[in-house]
Short mmCIF file of C-alpha atoms and ligand atoms in Angstrom, two decimals:
data_model
loop_
_atom_site.label_atom_id
_atom_site.label_comp_id
_atom_site.label_asym_id
_atom_site.label_seq_id
_atom_site.Cartn_x
_atom_site.Cartn_y
_atom_site.Cartn_z
CA MET A 1 63.93 -56.29 -3.82
CA ASP A 2 60.17 -56.02 -3.32
CA LEU A 3 59.89 -54.18 -0.06
CA SER A 4 61.74 -51.89 2.35
CA VAL A 5 60.19 -51.29 5.76
CA VAL A 6 61.59 -48.10 7.28
CA ILE A 7 61.14 -47.71 11.03
CA PRO A 8 62.18 -44.72 13.17
CA VAL A 9 63.01 -45.71 16.72
CA TYR A 10 63.33 -43.55 19.77
CA ASN A 11 63.48 -45.40 23.05
CA GLU A 12 61.31 -48.35 22.11
CA GLU A 13 63.43 -51.25 23.42
CA GLU A 14 60.46 -53.35 24.59
CA SER A 15 58.56 -53.22 21.33
CA LEU A 16 61.33 -53.98 18.86
CA PRO A 17 61.70 -57.79 19.05
CA GLU A 18 57.96 -58.33 18.79
CA LEU A 19 57.66 -55.85 15.93
CA ALA A 20 60.56 -57.31 13.95
CA GLU A 21 59.34 -60.85 14.41
CA TRP A 22 55.84 -59.86 13.25
CA ILE A 23 57.06 -58.05 10.12
CA VAL A 24 59.33 -60.95 9.17
CA ARG A 25 56.45 -63.36 9.58
CA VAL A 26 54.15 -61.26 7.35
CA CYS A 27 56.85 -60.85 4.66
CA ARG A 28 57.65 -64.56 4.66
CA ASN A 29 53.97 -65.51 4.40
CA SER A 30 53.53 -63.20 1.44
CA GLY A 31 56.76 -64.34 -0.19
CA PHE A 32 58.30 -60.87 -0.38
CA THR A 33 61.97 -60.22 -0.72
CA TYR A 34 62.37 -57.52 1.89
CA GLU A 35 64.57 -55.45 4.15
CA ILE A 36 63.72 -53.88 7.48
CA ILE A 37 65.64 -50.71 8.22
CA PHE A 38 65.65 -49.48 11.81
CA ILE A 39 66.85 -45.93 12.37
CA ASP A 40 67.74 -45.42 15.97
CA ASP A 41 67.10 -41.72 16.56
CA GLY A 42 69.60 -41.31 19.41
CA SER A 43 67.80 -43.54 21.90
CA SER A 44 69.04 -43.46 25.45
CA ASP A 45 67.66 -46.86 26.36
CA SER A 46 68.95 -50.15 24.97
CA SER A 47 67.10 -49.88 21.64
CA TRP A 48 70.32 -49.86 19.61
CA LYS A 49 71.56 -52.98 21.34
CA VAL A 50 68.29 -54.72 20.63
CA ILE A 51 68.48 -53.65 16.98
CA GLY A 52 72.04 -55.03 16.85
CA ASP A 53 70.85 -58.42 18.10
CA LEU A 54 68.01 -58.45 15.55
CA CYS A 55 70.41 -57.59 12.69
CA ARG A 56 72.73 -60.42 13.69
CA SER A 57 69.87 -62.91 13.77
CA ASN A 58 68.48 -61.96 10.32
CA ASN A 59 70.42 -60.54 7.35
CA ASN A 60 67.35 -58.74 6.04
CA ILE A 61 67.30 -56.50 9.11
CA LYS A 62 69.51 -53.45 8.97
CA GLY A 63 70.11 -50.62 11.38
CA VAL A 64 71.67 -47.21 11.64
CA SER A 65 72.01 -45.14 14.76
CA PHE A 66 72.17 -41.38 15.15
CA ARG A 67 74.63 -39.89 17.57
CA ARG A 68 71.85 -37.80 19.10
CA ASN A 69 68.10 -37.37 18.86
CA TYR A 70 67.29 -35.50 15.63
CA GLY A 71 63.59 -36.25 15.34
CA LYS A 72 61.32 -38.51 13.34
CA ALA A 73 61.69 -36.55 10.07
CA ALA A 74 65.46 -36.93 10.15
CA ALA A 75 65.09 -40.66 10.82
CA LEU A 76 62.70 -41.11 7.93
CA HIS A 77 64.94 -39.09 5.61
CA THR A 78 67.91 -41.26 6.45
CA GLY A 79 65.87 -44.45 6.07
CA PHE A 80 64.62 -43.27 2.68
CA GLY A 81 68.18 -42.73 1.56
CA LEU A 82 68.99 -46.36 2.34
CA ALA A 83 65.81 -48.02 1.12
CA SER A 84 66.13 -50.03 -2.08
CA GLY A 85 62.84 -51.95 -2.25
CA ASP A 86 60.37 -51.25 -5.08
CA VAL A 87 57.82 -50.36 -2.43
CA VAL A 88 58.82 -48.54 0.73
CA ILE A 89 56.65 -48.77 3.82
CA THR A 90 57.13 -46.65 6.92
CA MET A 91 55.70 -47.57 10.30
CA ASP A 92 56.10 -46.50 13.91
CA SER A 93 58.09 -48.73 16.17
CA ASP A 94 55.69 -48.70 19.10
CA LEU A 95 53.38 -51.45 17.79
CA GLN A 96 50.56 -48.96 17.30
CA ASP A 97 50.65 -49.75 13.57
CA SER A 98 49.94 -53.33 12.49
CA PRO A 99 52.34 -55.13 10.14
CA ASP A 100 49.33 -57.11 8.92
CA GLU A 101 48.52 -54.11 6.70
CA ILE A 102 51.74 -54.53 4.73
CA PRO A 103 50.59 -56.93 1.97
CA GLU A 104 47.55 -54.84 1.04
CA LEU A 105 49.55 -51.58 1.06
CA TYR A 106 52.16 -53.27 -1.11
CA ARG A 107 49.48 -54.42 -3.53
CA MET A 108 47.94 -50.98 -3.81
CA VAL A 109 51.26 -49.40 -4.76
CA LYS A 110 52.43 -52.22 -6.98
CA GLU A 111 49.21 -53.15 -8.79
CA GLU A 112 46.96 -50.13 -8.52
CA GLY A 113 49.83 -47.81 -9.26
CA TYR A 114 49.60 -45.47 -6.29
CA ASP A 115 52.54 -43.16 -5.67
CA LEU A 116 51.60 -42.92 -2.00
CA VAL A 117 49.09 -44.79 0.11
CA SER A 118 48.59 -43.25 3.53
CA GLY A 119 47.12 -45.12 6.44
CA TRP A 120 43.95 -43.81 7.95
CA LYS A 121 43.52 -44.56 11.65
CA LYS A 122 39.74 -44.42 11.45
CA LYS A 123 39.35 -45.82 14.92
CA ARG A 124 42.10 -44.31 17.00
CA TYR A 125 43.52 -45.30 20.35
CA ASP A 126 45.00 -41.98 21.34
CA PRO A 127 44.16 -39.44 24.08
CA PHE A 128 41.07 -37.26 23.53
CA VAL A 129 42.99 -33.97 23.12
CA LYS A 130 45.15 -35.49 20.44
CA ARG A 131 42.20 -36.87 18.50
CA VAL A 132 40.41 -33.54 18.48
CA THR A 133 43.41 -31.37 17.51
CA SER A 134 44.42 -33.91 14.96
CA ARG A 135 41.02 -33.52 13.31
CA PHE A 136 41.49 -29.81 13.10
CA TYR A 137 44.93 -30.16 11.48
CA ASN A 138 43.80 -32.79 9.05
CA PHE A 139 40.86 -30.68 7.98
CA THR A 140 43.06 -27.61 7.48
CA ALA A 141 45.73 -29.58 5.65
CA LYS A 142 43.09 -31.11 3.40
CA VAL A 143 41.49 -27.78 2.47
CA TRP A 144 44.85 -26.12 2.09
CA SER A 145 46.57 -28.72 -0.05
CA GLY A 146 43.60 -30.09 -1.93
CA ILE A 147 44.71 -33.64 -1.04
CA ARG A 148 41.77 -35.73 0.02
CA LEU A 149 43.19 -37.58 3.00
CA HIS A 150 41.73 -38.02 6.46
CA ASP A 151 44.96 -38.68 8.31
CA PHE A 152 48.04 -36.90 7.04
CA ASN A 153 50.32 -37.83 9.90
CA CYS A 154 49.71 -41.57 10.03
CA GLY A 155 53.06 -43.30 10.58
CA LEU A 156 52.01 -46.18 8.38
CA LYS A 157 52.46 -45.26 4.72
CA ALA A 158 53.52 -46.95 1.51
CA TYR A 159 55.41 -45.32 -1.37
CA ARG A 160 56.79 -46.16 -4.73
CA ASN A 161 60.59 -46.06 -4.40
CA GLU A 162 60.95 -43.16 -6.82
CA VAL A 163 58.67 -41.05 -4.62
CA ILE A 164 60.77 -41.28 -1.49
CA LYS A 165 63.93 -40.57 -3.44
CA SER A 166 62.33 -37.42 -4.79
CA ILE A 167 61.19 -35.75 -1.56
CA GLU A 168 63.15 -34.25 1.25
CA VAL A 169 61.61 -34.64 4.69
CA PHE A 170 63.19 -32.03 6.92
CA GLY A 171 62.58 -30.23 10.20
CA GLU A 172 59.39 -31.72 11.61
CA MET A 173 57.70 -32.04 8.21
CA HIS A 174 57.04 -35.74 8.69
CA ARG A 175 53.54 -34.59 9.64
CA TYR A 176 52.85 -33.34 6.17
CA ILE A 177 54.63 -35.79 3.88
CA PRO A 178 51.64 -36.12 1.50
CA ILE A 179 51.93 -32.41 0.76
CA LEU A 180 55.63 -32.81 -0.02
CA VAL A 181 54.80 -35.73 -2.28
CA LYS A 182 52.18 -33.77 -4.17
CA GLU A 183 54.53 -30.84 -4.42
CA ALA A 184 57.14 -33.09 -6.02
CA GLY A 185 54.62 -33.78 -8.76
CA PHE A 186 53.22 -37.17 -7.76
CA LYS A 187 49.49 -37.18 -8.16
CA LYS A 188 48.16 -40.59 -7.32
CA ILE A 189 47.79 -40.33 -3.58
CA GLY A 190 45.35 -42.65 -1.83
CA GLU A 191 44.50 -43.95 1.57
CA LYS A 192 43.63 -47.17 3.28
CA VAL A 193 41.83 -47.61 6.54
CA VAL A 194 44.29 -49.27 8.90
CA GLN A 195 44.04 -50.84 12.32
CA HIS A 196 45.41 -48.75 15.12
CA ARG A 197 46.32 -50.12 18.53
CA PRO A 198 46.94 -48.59 21.90
CA ARG A 199 50.60 -48.14 22.82
CA LYS A 200 51.71 -51.38 24.42
CA TYR A 201 55.04 -50.37 25.93
CA GLY A 202 56.71 -47.08 26.80
CA THR A 203 55.21 -43.64 26.40
CA THR A 204 54.58 -41.18 23.58
CA LYS A 205 57.61 -39.16 22.51
CA TYR A 206 55.73 -35.97 21.91
CA GLY A 207 54.38 -33.56 24.52
CA LEU A 208 51.78 -30.83 24.23
CA ASP A 209 54.22 -28.72 22.20
CA ARG A 210 53.36 -30.91 19.25
CA PHE A 211 50.18 -28.93 18.75
CA ILE A 212 51.94 -25.60 18.47
CA LYS A 213 54.71 -27.01 16.29
CA GLY A 214 52.22 -28.83 14.09
CA TYR A 215 50.32 -25.62 13.53
CA LEU A 216 53.43 -23.59 12.75
CA ASP A 217 54.69 -26.26 10.39
CA LEU A 218 51.42 -26.22 8.54
CA LEU A 219 51.79 -22.48 8.01
CA THR A 220 55.36 -22.91 6.85
CA ILE A 221 54.53 -25.63 4.40
CA GLY A 222 51.60 -23.66 3.06
CA PHE A 223 53.89 -20.69 2.51
CA ILE A 224 56.76 -22.70 1.04
CA THR A 225 54.65 -24.63 -1.39
CA ARG A 226 52.95 -21.49 -2.67
CA PHE A 227 55.67 -18.90 -2.54
CA GLY A 228 58.86 -20.82 -1.86
CA LYS A 229 60.14 -20.29 -5.38
CA SER A 230 59.08 -16.64 -5.62
CA PRO A 231 58.64 -14.95 -2.23
CA MET A 232 58.39 -11.60 -3.95
CA HIS A 233 55.03 -12.60 -5.38
CA LEU A 234 53.62 -12.55 -1.85
CA PHE A 235 55.66 -9.86 -0.16
CA GLY A 236 55.75 -7.61 -3.20
CA LEU A 237 51.98 -7.68 -3.52
CA LEU A 238 51.33 -6.99 0.15
CA GLY A 239 54.08 -4.35 0.21
CA THR A 240 52.69 -2.56 -2.84
CA LEU A 241 49.16 -2.56 -1.44
CA MET A 242 50.26 -1.19 1.91
CA PHE A 243 52.57 1.39 0.47
CA LEU A 244 49.89 2.56 -1.96
CA ALA A 245 47.32 2.84 0.83
CA GLY A 246 49.76 4.95 2.88
CA PHE A 247 50.69 7.03 -0.11
CA LEU A 248 47.04 7.84 -0.88
CA MET A 249 46.40 8.92 2.71
CA ALA A 250 49.51 11.10 2.74
CA GLY A 251 48.52 12.50 -0.64
CA TYR A 252 45.09 13.37 0.67
CA LEU A 253 46.55 15.17 3.67
CA GLY A 254 49.02 17.09 1.53
CA GLY A 255 46.36 17.96 -0.99
CA ARG A 256 44.04 19.24 1.71
CA LYS A 257 46.80 21.41 3.11
CA LEU A 258 47.51 22.93 -0.29
CA TRP A 259 43.82 23.56 -0.86
CA TYR A 260 43.55 25.49 2.39
CA VAL A 261 46.70 27.45 1.67
CA SER A 262 45.66 28.31 -1.89
CA HIS A 263 42.36 29.64 -0.58
CA ASN A 264 44.18 31.76 1.98
CA MET A 265 42.68 29.89 4.89
CA ARG A 266 44.41 28.77 8.05
CA ALA A 267 45.25 25.12 7.38
CA PRO A 268 45.11 22.58 10.22
CA LEU A 269 48.44 20.91 10.97
CA VAL A 270 48.98 17.72 9.02
CA THR A 271 50.17 16.09 12.23
CA ASP A 272 46.85 16.80 13.92
CA SER A 273 45.13 14.19 11.81
CA ALA A 274 45.15 10.54 12.84
CA TRP A 275 45.51 9.65 9.16
CA PHE A 276 49.02 11.07 9.19
CA TYR A 277 50.18 8.47 11.68
CA ILE A 278 48.33 5.69 9.98
CA ALA A 279 49.84 6.67 6.61
CA LEU A 280 53.31 6.74 8.14
CA THR A 281 53.00 3.32 9.76
CA VAL A 282 51.47 1.70 6.71
CA MET A 283 54.18 3.01 4.42
CA VAL A 284 56.93 1.82 6.70
CA ILE A 285 55.35 -1.64 6.93
CA GLY A 286 54.91 -1.69 3.15
CA THR A 287 58.59 -0.92 2.67
CA LEU A 288 59.58 -3.63 5.14
CA LEU A 289 57.47 -6.20 3.29
CA PHE A 290 59.14 -5.21 0.04
CA LEU A 291 62.58 -5.61 1.56
CA THR A 292 61.58 -9.02 2.94
CA GLY A 293 60.56 -10.02 -0.55
CA PHE A 294 63.87 -8.91 -2.04
CA ILE A 295 65.83 -10.71 0.64
CA GLY A 296 63.74 -13.82 -0.01
CA GLU A 297 64.62 -13.64 -3.68
CA LEU A 298 68.31 -13.24 -2.86
CA VAL A 299 68.17 -16.27 -0.58
CA ASN A 300 66.51 -18.26 -3.32
CA ARG A 301 69.12 -17.25 -5.83
CA ASN A 302 71.74 -18.88 -3.68
CA SER A 303 69.80 -22.02 -3.00
CA PRO A 304 71.32 -25.16 -4.46
CA GLU A 305 67.75 -26.26 -5.15
CA ARG A 306 66.94 -23.33 -7.40
CA ASN A 307 67.32 -25.31 -10.59
CA LYS A 308 66.43 -28.74 -9.43
CA TYR A 309 63.64 -30.29 -11.46
CA LEU A 310 62.33 -33.82 -11.25
CA LEU A 311 62.20 -35.58 -14.60
CA LYS A 312 59.29 -37.87 -15.28
CA ASP A 313 60.69 -39.44 -18.40
CA LYS A 314 63.39 -39.13 -21.02
CA ILE A 315 63.64 -39.95 -24.72
CA ASN A 316 66.93 -39.91 -26.64
CA ALA A 317 68.31 -37.53 -24.02
N1 LIG B 401 60.22 -41.12 17.09
C1 LIG B 401 61.52 -40.86 16.60
N2 LIG B 401 62.17 -39.73 17.03
C2 LIG B 401 61.59 -38.82 17.88
C3 LIG B 401 60.27 -39.09 18.34
C4 LIG B 401 59.60 -40.23 17.92
O1 LIG B 401 62.05 -41.64 15.84
O2 LIG B 401 62.23 -37.82 18.21
C5 LIG B 401 59.50 -42.34 16.64
C6 LIG B 401 58.99 -43.18 17.77
O3 LIG B 401 59.94 -44.11 18.24
C7 LIG B 401 57.80 -43.87 17.11
C8 LIG B 401 57.30 -42.83 16.15
O4 LIG B 401 58.37 -41.93 15.93
O5 LIG B 401 58.23 -45.00 16.36
C9 LIG B 401 56.08 -42.13 16.61
O6 LIG B 401 56.27 -41.64 17.92
P1 LIG B 401 55.16 -41.78 19.06
O7 LIG B 401 54.57 -43.14 19.04
O8 LIG B 401 55.77 -41.34 20.34
O9 LIG B 401 54.10 -40.72 18.59
P2 LIG B 401 52.52 -40.84 18.76
O10 LIG B 401 52.10 -42.21 18.35
O11 LIG B 401 52.22 -40.52 20.16
O12 LIG B 401 52.01 -39.79 17.78
MG1 LIG B 402 52.78 -44.00 18.73
#
């Protein structure tokens, strides 16, 4: 099969028929063999019923439905598990992404050999606050990951099948999929300017909390990609530095005391010095960091992922 289109759906009943009809039209015109996979993320409106009707009217349309709302990342993960097309395209179900982009995205993956092509909503139809914060995140993600993309969280993306089978989108990490892809060892990541449209029906599914969560997730992913396999390399270093600093301060105080005593002078109390308290605190924090590192290593040791490596190729093996 040429193409799988994976679409997360959360309360988008009005958009679905129009969206499905549009994608089918584009695929037919381009002569693709295709499947459209709708993942109903626990919608409380009639989205699942609409998907059911669509599936019955066209065998290429498939659907699964979650028992409750798990989030977009979970929906994408499940869709990726089911997708069997050579090229897998994800898009939002609110008609903000245009199915007309599909043939060119397909061509870039298939012919130009991209592992991932991310959409870039150069001209965006979103509220002002979202556009500004989104800029900030994209800039940070770009500097942090070294991936030269303008729009990490665009819902419209195309992948080679092997790529989506190799990554695990979890939590709310759908915002940073390109980083996961790079982390899995796929290097050819590109982007394509795509049309973006205002939301036609319904409302956005994310509130203001998306900004806080997006920021925290960025920190998490930065930490995991750098130190996920060896947390001790971060915590051990910080812990050693802090402990050493505290140890030197305490050593200085002790040494000073001894010097006074050995010269038969009245020594000031060690506890009179501010350095004593600073040394104490710093050493305690240093020890805690160390322990965190050890616990991190123990957690890793038990992870089923600890010896999972992605093979690029095999010969006689
Ligand atoms: N979505 C989902 N589960 C959720 C929230 C959103 O599957 O918990 C889907 C939603 O139906 C849409 C896409 O994710 O297809 C993007 O959501 P939305 O359009 O609300 O986000 P925005 O465009 O405002 O960033
Ligand atoms: Mg949207």
